[in-house]
Short mmCIF file of C-alpha atoms in Angstrom, two decimals:
data_model
loop_
_atom_site.label_atom_id
_atom_site.label_comp_id
_atom_site.label_asym_id
_atom_site.label_seq_id
_atom_site.Cartn_x
_atom_site.Cartn_y
_atom_site.Cartn_z
CA MET I 1 -18.95 -45.34 14.33
CA ALA I 2 -16.31 -46.89 12.23
CA LEU I 3 -13.28 -45.52 10.52
CA ALA I 4 -14.19 -43.50 7.43
CA LYS I 5 -13.28 -44.85 4.02
CA ARG I 6 -10.78 -42.48 2.47
CA ILE I 7 -10.84 -40.69 -0.88
CA ILE I 8 -7.37 -39.93 -2.14
CA PRO I 9 -6.78 -37.75 -5.19
CA CYS I 10 -3.52 -38.65 -6.85
CA LEU I 11 -1.15 -36.23 -8.52
CA ASP I 12 1.09 -37.80 -11.15
CA VAL I 13 3.86 -35.26 -11.40
CA ASP I 14 6.44 -34.96 -14.15
CA ARG I 15 9.11 -32.27 -13.84
CA GLY I 16 6.97 -30.22 -11.51
CA ARG I 17 3.67 -30.45 -13.42
CA VAL I 18 0.64 -32.65 -12.78
CA VAL I 19 -0.01 -34.96 -15.70
CA LYS I 20 -2.18 -37.98 -16.28
CA GLY I 21 -1.83 -40.31 -19.19
CA VAL I 22 -3.96 -43.10 -20.57
CA ASN I 23 -1.92 -46.24 -19.83
CA PHE I 24 0.97 -43.80 -19.43
CA VAL I 25 0.74 -42.77 -23.08
CA GLY I 26 -0.78 -39.54 -24.38
CA ILE I 27 -0.05 -37.35 -21.41
CA ARG I 28 -2.22 -34.29 -20.78
CA ASP I 29 -1.00 -31.39 -18.68
CA ALA I 30 -3.31 -30.71 -15.73
CA GLY I 31 -1.46 -28.02 -13.88
CA ASP I 32 0.50 -26.86 -10.91
CA PRO I 33 0.71 -29.52 -8.17
CA VAL I 34 0.70 -27.05 -5.28
CA GLU I 35 -2.41 -25.33 -6.57
CA ILE I 36 -4.18 -28.63 -7.23
CA ALA I 37 -3.23 -30.05 -3.83
CA ARG I 38 -4.59 -26.92 -2.18
CA ARG I 39 -7.88 -27.30 -4.05
CA TYR I 40 -8.25 -30.96 -3.01
CA ASN I 41 -7.46 -30.02 0.58
CA GLU I 42 -10.24 -27.43 0.52
CA GLU I 43 -12.67 -29.87 -1.10
CA GLY I 44 -12.24 -32.33 1.77
CA ALA I 45 -9.78 -34.89 0.39
CA ASP I 46 -8.73 -37.33 3.11
CA GLU I 47 -5.16 -37.60 1.88
CA ILE I 48 -3.13 -36.67 -1.15
CA THR I 49 -0.82 -38.98 -3.04
CA PHE I 50 1.96 -37.48 -5.07
CA LEU I 51 3.58 -39.82 -7.60
CA ASP I 52 6.74 -38.53 -9.17
CA ILE I 53 7.02 -39.93 -12.67
CA THR I 54 9.99 -37.77 -13.63
CA ALA I 55 12.37 -40.00 -15.49
CA SER I 56 15.67 -38.31 -14.81
CA HIS I 57 17.25 -38.40 -11.41
CA GLU I 58 18.68 -34.89 -11.82
CA GLU I 59 15.26 -33.31 -11.85
CA ARG I 60 14.21 -34.88 -8.58
CA ASP I 61 15.21 -31.77 -6.63
CA THR I 62 12.14 -30.16 -8.20
CA THR I 63 10.05 -32.88 -6.60
CA VAL I 64 11.52 -32.31 -3.14
CA HIS I 65 10.81 -28.61 -3.49
CA THR I 66 7.21 -29.24 -4.61
CA VAL I 67 6.63 -31.64 -1.69
CA GLU I 68 7.94 -28.98 0.71
CA GLN I 69 5.55 -26.41 -0.71
CA ILE I 70 2.55 -28.74 -0.51
CA ALA I 71 3.40 -29.75 3.06
CA CYS I 72 3.39 -26.10 4.14
CA GLU I 73 -0.17 -25.56 2.99
CA VAL I 74 -1.97 -28.86 3.11
CA PHE I 75 -2.89 -30.21 6.54
CA ILE I 76 -3.94 -33.72 5.60
CA PRO I 77 -1.63 -36.71 5.09
CA LEU I 78 0.65 -36.61 2.09
CA THR I 79 2.12 -39.73 0.48
CA VAL I 80 5.01 -39.42 -1.94
CA GLY I 81 6.05 -42.15 -4.35
CA GLY I 82 8.03 -42.68 -7.53
CA GLY I 83 11.72 -43.43 -7.68
CA ILE I 84 12.11 -44.28 -4.00
CA ARG I 85 15.07 -46.64 -3.93
CA SER I 86 16.87 -46.31 -0.60
CA LEU I 87 16.53 -45.39 3.05
CA GLN I 88 18.13 -42.06 2.11
CA ASP I 89 15.41 -41.39 -0.50
CA ILE I 90 12.78 -42.10 2.16
CA ARG I 91 14.45 -39.82 4.67
CA THR I 92 14.67 -37.02 2.07
CA MET I 93 10.94 -37.22 1.34
CA LEU I 94 9.92 -37.44 5.01
CA ASN I 95 12.11 -34.46 5.80
CA ALA I 96 10.55 -32.54 2.93
CA GLY I 97 7.16 -33.03 4.59
CA ALA I 98 5.78 -36.34 3.31
CA ASP I 99 3.90 -38.36 5.91
CA LYS I 100 4.23 -41.62 4.02
CA VAL I 101 6.48 -42.86 1.27
CA SER I 102 5.38 -45.32 -1.37
CA ILE I 103 7.92 -47.93 -2.52
CA ASN I 104 7.32 -49.79 -5.75
CA THR I 105 10.03 -51.26 -7.99
CA ALA I 106 12.70 -51.09 -5.30
CA ALA I 107 10.63 -53.41 -3.10
CA ILE I 108 10.68 -55.99 -5.90
CA HIS I 109 14.42 -55.73 -6.44
CA GLU I 110 15.20 -55.56 -2.74
CA PRO I 111 12.34 -56.70 -0.48
CA GLU I 112 14.51 -56.16 2.60
CA LEU I 113 14.31 -52.42 1.94
CA VAL I 114 10.69 -52.56 3.12
CA ARG I 115 11.70 -54.35 6.32
CA ASP I 116 14.57 -51.93 6.97
CA ALA I 117 12.43 -48.89 6.21
CA ALA I 118 9.61 -50.05 8.51
CA ALA I 119 12.09 -50.72 11.32
CA ARG I 120 13.78 -47.34 10.83
CA PHE I 121 10.86 -45.02 10.15
CA GLY I 122 7.88 -47.04 11.41
CA SER I 123 5.32 -49.03 9.43
CA GLN I 124 2.91 -46.09 9.53
CA CYS I 125 4.91 -44.27 6.85
CA ILE I 126 5.77 -47.19 4.57
CA VAL I 127 3.34 -47.83 1.72
CA VAL I 128 4.14 -50.57 -0.79
CA ALA I 129 2.78 -49.90 -4.27
CA ILE I 130 1.79 -53.03 -6.18
CA ASP I 131 1.21 -52.73 -9.93
CA VAL I 132 -0.54 -55.79 -11.27
CA LYS I 133 -1.89 -57.25 -14.51
CA ARG I 134 -4.07 -60.27 -15.06
CA VAL I 135 -1.97 -62.99 -16.69
CA SER I 136 -4.49 -65.87 -16.78
CA GLU I 137 -6.71 -66.64 -19.75
CA PRO I 138 -10.35 -65.48 -19.44
CA ASN I 139 -11.72 -68.93 -18.55
CA ASP I 140 -8.89 -69.96 -16.21
CA PRO I 141 -8.75 -69.21 -12.49
CA PRO I 142 -7.64 -65.59 -12.18
CA ARG I 143 -3.95 -65.02 -11.66
CA TYR I 144 -2.37 -61.62 -11.32
CA GLU I 145 1.31 -60.80 -11.41
CA LEU I 146 3.44 -57.79 -10.64
CA PHE I 147 4.65 -55.61 -13.49
CA THR I 148 7.17 -52.79 -13.49
CA HIS I 149 8.00 -49.95 -15.88
CA GLY I 150 4.45 -48.68 -16.14
CA GLY I 151 3.08 -52.15 -16.77
CA ARG I 152 5.49 -53.10 -19.57
CA LYS I 153 7.86 -55.43 -17.74
CA PRO I 154 6.65 -58.70 -16.20
CA THR I 155 8.23 -60.03 -13.02
CA GLY I 156 6.48 -63.38 -12.67
CA ILE I 157 5.63 -62.55 -9.03
CA GLU I 158 2.12 -63.59 -7.98
CA ALA I 159 0.24 -60.61 -6.52
CA VAL I 160 -1.58 -62.03 -3.47
CA ALA I 161 1.46 -63.85 -2.08
CA TRP I 162 3.49 -60.69 -2.63
CA ALA I 163 0.93 -58.58 -0.77
CA ARG I 164 1.11 -60.96 2.21
CA GLN I 165 4.90 -60.88 2.17
CA MET I 166 5.01 -57.08 2.12
CA ALA I 167 2.57 -56.95 5.05
CA ASP I 168 4.80 -59.42 6.94
CA PHE I 169 7.84 -57.27 6.15
CA GLY I 170 6.23 -54.30 7.87
CA ALA I 171 4.43 -52.32 5.17
CA GLY I 172 1.79 -50.15 6.83
CA GLU I 173 -0.43 -49.98 3.79
CA LEU I 174 -0.67 -51.27 0.21
CA LEU I 175 -1.44 -49.19 -2.87
CA LEU I 176 -2.83 -51.62 -5.43
CA THR I 177 -2.97 -50.47 -9.06
CA SER I 178 -4.36 -52.50 -11.92
CA MET I 179 -2.21 -51.69 -14.93
CA ASP I 180 -4.90 -53.22 -17.15
CA ARG I 181 -7.33 -50.59 -15.93
CA ASP I 182 -5.12 -47.58 -15.22
CA GLY I 183 -6.26 -44.69 -17.38
CA THR I 184 -9.11 -46.64 -18.99
CA ARG I 185 -11.98 -45.24 -16.87
CA ASP I 186 -13.54 -48.73 -16.86
CA GLY I 187 -13.51 -49.02 -13.06
CA PHE I 188 -11.27 -50.84 -10.58
CA GLU I 189 -10.17 -54.42 -11.19
CA LEU I 190 -12.36 -55.71 -8.36
CA THR I 191 -11.31 -59.38 -8.42
CA ILE I 192 -7.72 -58.72 -7.41
CA THR I 193 -8.74 -55.86 -5.12
CA LYS I 194 -11.00 -58.19 -3.14
CA ALA I 195 -8.41 -60.98 -3.11
CA ILE I 196 -5.77 -58.70 -1.63
CA THR I 197 -8.00 -56.88 0.86
CA ASP I 198 -9.08 -60.29 2.17
CA ALA I 199 -5.53 -61.59 2.30
CA VAL I 200 -3.88 -58.91 4.45
CA ASP I 201 -4.65 -57.19 7.75
CA ILE I 202 -3.22 -53.83 6.72
CA PRO I 203 -5.21 -51.14 4.86
CA VAL I 204 -5.40 -51.37 1.06
CA ILE I 205 -5.87 -48.45 -1.33
CA ALA I 206 -7.55 -49.37 -4.62
CA SER I 207 -6.26 -47.59 -7.72
CA GLY I 208 -6.48 -47.67 -11.48
CA GLY I 209 -9.45 -47.18 -13.75
CA VAL I 210 -11.84 -44.83 -11.98
CA GLY I 211 -14.12 -43.11 -14.50
CA SER I 212 -17.21 -42.47 -12.38
CA LEU I 213 -18.36 -41.99 -8.81
CA GLN I 214 -19.98 -45.43 -8.93
CA HIS I 215 -16.52 -46.89 -9.54
CA LEU I 216 -15.19 -45.25 -6.38
CA ALA I 217 -18.06 -46.72 -4.35
CA GLU I 218 -17.52 -50.19 -5.84
CA GLY I 219 -13.89 -50.16 -4.76
CA VAL I 220 -15.18 -50.14 -1.18
CA THR I 221 -18.41 -52.13 -1.41
CA LEU I 222 -17.23 -54.85 -3.82
CA GLY I 223 -13.45 -54.59 -3.60
CA GLY I 224 -13.29 -54.21 0.19
CA ALA I 225 -10.76 -51.38 -0.09
CA ASP I 226 -10.06 -49.08 2.85
CA ALA I 227 -9.35 -46.16 0.56
CA VAL I 228 -9.89 -45.32 -3.10
CA LEU I 229 -7.51 -43.36 -5.26
CA ALA I 230 -8.30 -41.49 -8.45
CA ALA I 231 -6.67 -38.87 -10.60
CA SER I 232 -8.30 -37.76 -13.81
CA ILE I 233 -11.93 -37.57 -12.62
CA PHE I 234 -10.82 -34.92 -10.14
CA HIS I 235 -8.15 -33.09 -12.15
CA PHE I 236 -10.32 -31.91 -14.98
CA GLY I 237 -13.11 -30.68 -12.75
CA GLU I 238 -15.52 -33.45 -13.74
CA TYR I 239 -16.27 -34.15 -10.08
CA SER I 240 -15.14 -32.52 -6.88
CA VAL I 241 -13.94 -34.59 -3.92
CA GLY I 242 -17.01 -33.30 -2.06
CA GLU I 243 -19.36 -34.70 -4.73
CA ALA I 244 -17.56 -38.03 -4.56
CA LYS I 245 -18.01 -38.16 -0.80
CA ALA I 246 -21.68 -37.22 -0.96
CA PHE I 247 -22.24 -39.98 -3.52
CA MET I 248 -20.46 -42.56 -1.39
CA ALA I 249 -22.37 -41.49 1.72
CA ASP I 250 -25.62 -42.00 -0.22
CA GLN I 251 -24.49 -45.55 -0.93
CA GLY I 252 -24.16 -46.16 2.80
CA ILE I 253 -20.38 -45.86 2.90
CA ILE I 254 -18.94 -44.09 5.93
CA VAL I 255 -16.95 -41.07 4.81
CA ARG I 256 -15.67 -37.93 6.49
CA LEU I 257 -18.03 -35.18 5.38
CA MET K 1 -0.60 -11.84 21.78
CA THR K 2 2.27 -13.44 19.90
CA GLN K 3 2.84 -16.98 20.97
CA SER K 4 6.16 -18.74 20.66
CA VAL K 5 6.11 -22.51 20.52
CA ALA K 6 8.99 -24.93 20.94
CA VAL K 7 8.61 -28.26 19.17
CA ILE K 8 10.90 -30.73 20.92
CA ASP K 9 13.12 -32.34 18.30
CA TYR K 10 14.76 -35.59 19.32
CA GLY K 11 15.74 -36.49 15.79
CA MET K 12 12.96 -38.97 15.00
CA GLY K 13 11.74 -37.62 11.71
CA ASN K 14 9.62 -34.99 10.19
CA LEU K 15 8.51 -32.09 12.38
CA HIS K 16 7.90 -29.91 9.38
CA SER K 17 4.16 -30.62 9.35
CA VAL K 18 3.51 -29.76 12.96
CA ALA K 19 5.64 -26.62 12.72
CA SER K 20 3.89 -25.37 9.58
CA ALA K 21 0.44 -26.15 11.00
CA LEU K 22 1.25 -24.14 14.15
CA LYS K 23 2.43 -21.22 12.02
CA HIS K 24 -0.68 -21.51 9.88
CA VAL K 25 -2.95 -21.04 12.92
CA GLY K 26 -1.03 -18.02 14.15
CA ALA K 27 1.97 -19.08 16.21
CA GLY K 28 4.32 -16.09 16.25
CA GLU K 29 7.45 -18.14 16.32
CA VAL K 30 8.00 -21.90 16.10
CA ILE K 31 11.33 -23.27 17.24
CA VAL K 32 12.21 -26.87 16.47
CA SER K 33 14.93 -27.82 18.91
CA HIS K 34 16.15 -29.93 21.80
CA GLU K 35 18.29 -27.15 23.28
CA PRO K 36 17.22 -26.34 26.85
CA ASP K 37 17.64 -22.58 26.31
CA ALA K 38 15.44 -22.55 23.23
CA ILE K 39 12.74 -24.55 25.00
CA ALA K 40 12.96 -22.33 28.08
CA ALA K 41 12.43 -19.22 25.95
CA ALA K 42 9.19 -20.50 24.41
CA SER K 43 5.82 -19.87 25.99
CA ARG K 44 4.50 -23.35 25.19
CA VAL K 45 5.83 -26.72 24.10
CA VAL K 46 4.83 -29.44 21.65
CA PHE K 47 6.13 -32.97 22.23
CA PRO K 48 5.67 -34.92 18.98
CA GLY K 49 6.72 -38.41 18.02
CA VAL K 50 6.71 -40.87 15.15
CA GLY K 51 8.22 -44.29 14.62
CA GLY K 52 9.03 -47.11 16.97
CA ILE K 53 8.89 -46.47 20.72
CA ARG K 54 12.26 -48.06 21.51
CA ASP K 55 14.18 -45.73 19.20
CA CYS K 56 12.09 -42.78 20.36
CA MET K 57 12.77 -43.45 24.05
CA ALA K 58 16.49 -43.98 23.37
CA ALA K 59 16.68 -40.64 21.54
CA ILE K 60 14.61 -38.84 24.19
CA ARG K 61 16.95 -40.04 26.95
CA GLN K 62 20.15 -39.55 25.00
CA LEU K 63 19.32 -35.92 24.25
CA GLY K 64 18.02 -35.25 27.76
CA CYS K 65 14.52 -34.49 26.49
CA ASP K 66 13.08 -36.48 29.41
CA ARG K 67 14.52 -34.02 31.94
CA LEU K 68 13.62 -31.10 29.73
CA LEU K 69 10.01 -32.20 29.52
CA GLN K 70 9.84 -32.78 33.27
CA GLN K 71 11.13 -29.24 33.82
CA VAL K 72 8.56 -27.74 31.43
CA LEU K 73 5.67 -29.74 32.86
CA THR K 74 6.24 -29.53 36.61
CA VAL K 75 8.55 -26.59 37.28
CA GLU K 76 7.81 -24.04 34.55
CA LYS K 77 4.23 -25.35 34.17
CA LYS K 78 3.94 -24.30 30.54
CA PRO K 79 1.12 -25.62 28.37
CA VAL K 80 2.33 -28.82 26.70
CA LEU K 81 0.76 -30.70 23.80
CA ALA K 82 1.98 -34.26 23.18
CA ILE K 83 1.12 -35.93 19.88
CA CYS K 84 0.91 -39.62 18.89
CA VAL K 85 4.10 -41.40 19.98
CA GLY K 86 4.81 -38.31 22.11
CA MET K 87 1.63 -39.20 24.02
CA GLN K 88 2.61 -42.85 24.25
CA ALA K 89 6.06 -41.93 25.57
CA LEU K 90 4.41 -40.24 28.57
CA MET K 91 3.04 -43.54 29.84
CA ALA K 92 4.92 -45.88 32.17
CA ARG K 93 5.47 -48.68 29.70
CA SER K 94 4.73 -49.79 26.12
CA GLU K 95 4.20 -53.30 24.74
CA GLU K 96 5.85 -52.26 21.47
CA ASN K 97 9.32 -53.59 20.54
CA GLU K 98 9.05 -56.43 23.12
CA GLY K 99 8.32 -53.99 25.93
CA VAL K 100 9.88 -50.58 26.55
CA GLU K 101 9.99 -48.50 29.72
CA CYS K 102 8.68 -45.01 29.00
CA LEU K 103 8.62 -41.72 30.91
CA GLY K 104 5.93 -42.56 33.46
CA THR K 105 4.49 -39.04 33.51
CA ILE K 106 1.04 -40.64 33.31
CA PRO K 107 0.52 -44.00 35.06
CA GLY K 108 -0.63 -46.66 32.65
CA GLU K 109 0.56 -48.51 29.59
CA VAL K 110 0.55 -48.65 25.82
CA ARG K 111 -1.06 -51.78 24.36
CA TYR K 112 -1.17 -53.42 20.94
CA PHE K 113 -4.58 -53.57 19.26
CA GLY K 114 -3.84 -57.23 18.58
CA ASP K 115 -3.73 -59.48 15.56
CA GLN K 116 -7.17 -60.58 14.41
CA HIS K 117 -8.60 -57.37 15.82
CA ARG K 118 -12.40 -57.25 15.49
CA ASP K 119 -15.26 -54.96 16.38
CA ALA K 120 -18.27 -55.92 18.53
CA ASN K 121 -20.04 -57.38 15.47
CA GLY K 122 -17.09 -59.60 14.60
CA GLU K 123 -16.05 -57.45 11.62
CA ARG K 124 -12.32 -57.56 10.98
CA LEU K 125 -10.48 -54.34 11.78
CA LYS K 126 -7.20 -53.55 10.12
CA VAL K 127 -4.13 -52.68 12.14
CA PRO K 128 -2.66 -50.04 12.01
CA HIS K 129 -5.74 -48.01 12.88
CA MET K 130 -5.16 -45.68 9.95
CA GLY K 131 -7.49 -42.95 8.82
CA TRP K 132 -10.19 -40.59 10.02
CA ASN K 133 -12.12 -41.65 13.10
CA GLU K 134 -14.63 -39.90 15.30
CA VAL K 135 -13.52 -38.47 18.62
CA SER K 136 -15.95 -38.06 21.51
CA PRO K 137 -14.76 -35.50 24.05
CA CYS K 138 -15.22 -36.70 27.66
CA GLU K 139 -15.19 -33.30 29.23
CA SER K 140 -15.26 -29.68 28.27
CA HIS K 141 -11.65 -28.75 27.92
CA PRO K 142 -10.36 -25.49 26.37
CA LEU K 143 -8.67 -27.52 23.60
CA TRP K 144 -12.03 -28.87 22.40
CA GLN K 145 -13.49 -25.38 21.99
CA ASP K 146 -15.32 -24.86 18.65
CA ILE K 147 -14.82 -28.51 17.70
CA PRO K 148 -18.18 -30.32 17.29
CA PRO K 149 -18.41 -33.62 19.21
CA ARG K 150 -17.69 -36.66 17.01
CA SER K 151 -15.53 -34.67 14.63
CA ARG K 152 -13.15 -36.90 12.70
CA PHE K 153 -9.39 -36.72 13.26
CA TYR K 154 -6.56 -38.51 11.48
CA PHE K 155 -5.09 -41.49 13.34
CA VAL K 156 -2.24 -43.76 12.41
CA HIS K 157 -1.11 -46.19 15.10
CA SER K 158 -1.01 -49.86 16.07
CA TYR K 159 -0.68 -49.28 19.83
CA HIS K 160 -2.99 -47.28 22.09
CA VAL K 161 -2.65 -45.86 25.60
CA VAL K 162 -4.53 -47.23 28.58
CA PRO K 163 -4.15 -44.87 31.54
CA SER K 164 -4.46 -46.40 35.02
CA ASP K 165 -6.64 -43.50 36.09
CA PRO K 166 -9.58 -43.19 33.66
CA SER K 167 -10.24 -39.62 34.77
CA VAL K 168 -7.29 -38.36 32.68
CA VAL K 169 -9.01 -39.50 29.46
CA ALA K 170 -10.17 -36.36 27.65
CA GLY K 171 -11.60 -38.01 24.54
CA THR K 172 -12.25 -41.46 23.11
CA PHE K 173 -12.44 -43.27 19.77
CA GLU K 174 -14.11 -46.58 18.92
CA TYR K 175 -12.02 -49.21 17.15
CA GLY K 176 -12.77 -52.63 18.56
CA VAL K 177 -11.98 -51.06 21.92
CA THR K 178 -12.99 -47.71 23.34
CA GLY K 179 -9.58 -46.16 22.97
CA CYS K 180 -8.03 -43.08 24.50
CA ALA K 181 -7.96 -40.40 21.78
CA ALA K 182 -6.77 -37.65 24.10
CA LEU K 183 -5.77 -37.19 27.70
CA SER K 184 -5.38 -34.19 29.92
CA GLN K 185 -3.65 -33.60 33.23
CA ASP K 186 -3.08 -30.08 34.54
CA ASN K 187 -1.01 -28.18 31.96
CA LEU K 188 -0.60 -31.26 29.73
CA PHE K 189 -2.87 -32.26 26.85
CA ALA K 190 -2.06 -35.22 24.63
CA THR K 191 -3.62 -36.65 21.48
CA GLN K 192 -3.25 -40.04 19.84
CA PHE K 193 -4.42 -38.53 16.56
CA HIS K 194 -2.42 -36.03 14.51
CA PRO K 195 -4.02 -32.58 14.79
CA GLU K 196 -1.50 -31.24 12.26
CA LYS K 197 -2.94 -33.70 9.69
CA SER K 198 -6.60 -33.39 10.67
CA HIS K 199 -7.63 -30.48 8.50
CA THR K 200 -10.14 -28.06 10.05
CA ALA K 201 -10.78 -29.95 13.31
CA GLY K 202 -7.07 -30.45 13.88
CA LEU K 203 -6.15 -26.87 13.06
CA THR K 204 -8.85 -25.65 15.46
CA LEU K 205 -7.34 -27.78 18.22
CA LEU K 206 -3.88 -26.34 17.53
CA LYS K 207 -5.30 -22.83 17.57
CA ASN K 208 -6.96 -23.59 20.91
CA PHE K 209 -3.61 -24.80 22.20
CA LEU K 210 -2.02 -21.45 21.28
CA ASN K 211 -4.70 -19.67 23.30
CA TRP K 212 -4.63 -22.06 26.26
CA ASP K 213 -3.40 -20.85 29.64
CA GLY K 214 -2.58 -24.39 30.76
CA LYS K 215 -5.55 -24.69 33.09
CA CYS K 216 -8.37 -27.19 32.74
#
C-alpha cells in the first residue's frame, strides 16, 4: 500500500490565539492553540501546521512558549511558520519542539537561506511556503507569481520556476497557498497546484480556499497534492478531521484511518 | 516499576519530542545527555538522530557517543532503541553526503531512494519518503505488542538501510522498494520511522520499549 495522503489542520495564531480571516481581513477568534491542537491530534490529524501571524517581533516569545506546550502533548509532526528569517529563528523553533519550519518571505529575499538551512538542519525539516496569485488575464495561458505581505505585494517571480529552484536548494516540502482563494471557501486553485506537483519531486501541500470536504479530495485527485491543509472548516466544528478522512477514503484516496 | 531512560544527545537538534513522548507513556525519568555517568545510571537508552549523516557521525565521534553506545549495547546490555538517523548511524556506511563511514554495529549500508524513484506500476514516488506508511512486522517482537500489523507510522527520510543479513529486519515498508522499517538484534531495536511522531501506534511502541527486558 502506498503512502497515505495527509490532512493537515492549520492554526493561524496571532498573539497566542488561533484566528482565521477572510483574505486576512475580518479576523474571527477561534480559540486556544494548545486546546485546538490537542483536539486535532485526537481526531486523527496527520500533522499540524502552526502559522504565527503576530506582527510584532517582541511578542514572538509567546509563540515559542505555545509551540513548546503543543509539542509536549501532540505526538504527530508539527510545522511552525511565520516570521522565520534566519538560521537562529529555525533553531529556536526546532528546539521549542517543531519538527519542521516553514520559510516564506525570507526565502524570496535570501534564497540561500533555504540552502543553508537544509544543509544545517536537513531537508526533512525545511518547508518552503509559496504564496501565489494568478497574474494572467482569463483567456491567456495561466501565469502565477509569488506575492508577499498576505498577498498584497507582488514580486514578479514566476511560481513554477520558483518551486523547482526551492526543491533544488534543498527544501524538503512545499506549502502552496493560493492568495486568490485563501479564505474564500471556493476550493483550491487546482491549475497551479497541478503545475507545481508535476514540476517537483518533493511533496507538495495544497492550501487556500477549502470550504468543503469535496475540496480537500480534489486537492489530491485533481491537484496531485501529497497533503491538504485547511483551517476554518475544522476550527468552527463544521467538520472533524475524522469526517474529512472518511470522505476522502470513500473517494478512493488512501488516508490513515 | 519506574523506568529511567537516557536519550543520547549529540547536539543534532530537537530531542524534546522523543523525551516528552517517553514521559507521556510512563517513563519515570528521562535524561537527555551525552555524559557517560548519566547514561550509565539509566535503565535503558534511546539513540535518536536527525539531519545529515556526516554531521551526525562527526558529532557522535567527537562527543564519544560511539564508545558510549558500544558500552551500553555489548557490555551493559541495556535495551536500546535507535530512531531514524540513529538507526542509519548503526550501519557500516551511508551513501549520503558523498559517502560516510558509520558505526558498523549492524553490517550493511544506507542507500538513497534515487532520483526518478517509481513504484512497480511506474507511478512517480516523491523523495523524501515523507508521511504515514504501513509497516509489516516480520516477526513477533515484544516491541510490536498490541500494534496491529500494517499500522501506519510517520516516516521522513531520503535514505534507507539495507542490512547485509536480512534476518535482522524486524519490519518492512513498501515505497518503490521493500524497505527496512525496523531492525532488531539482541538488546537493540531500531526504527526508520519516528515512533514519537506516530500517534497511537508510535506511543504503543515506546510503551513496549519501556517494558522490554532486552530479549527477543
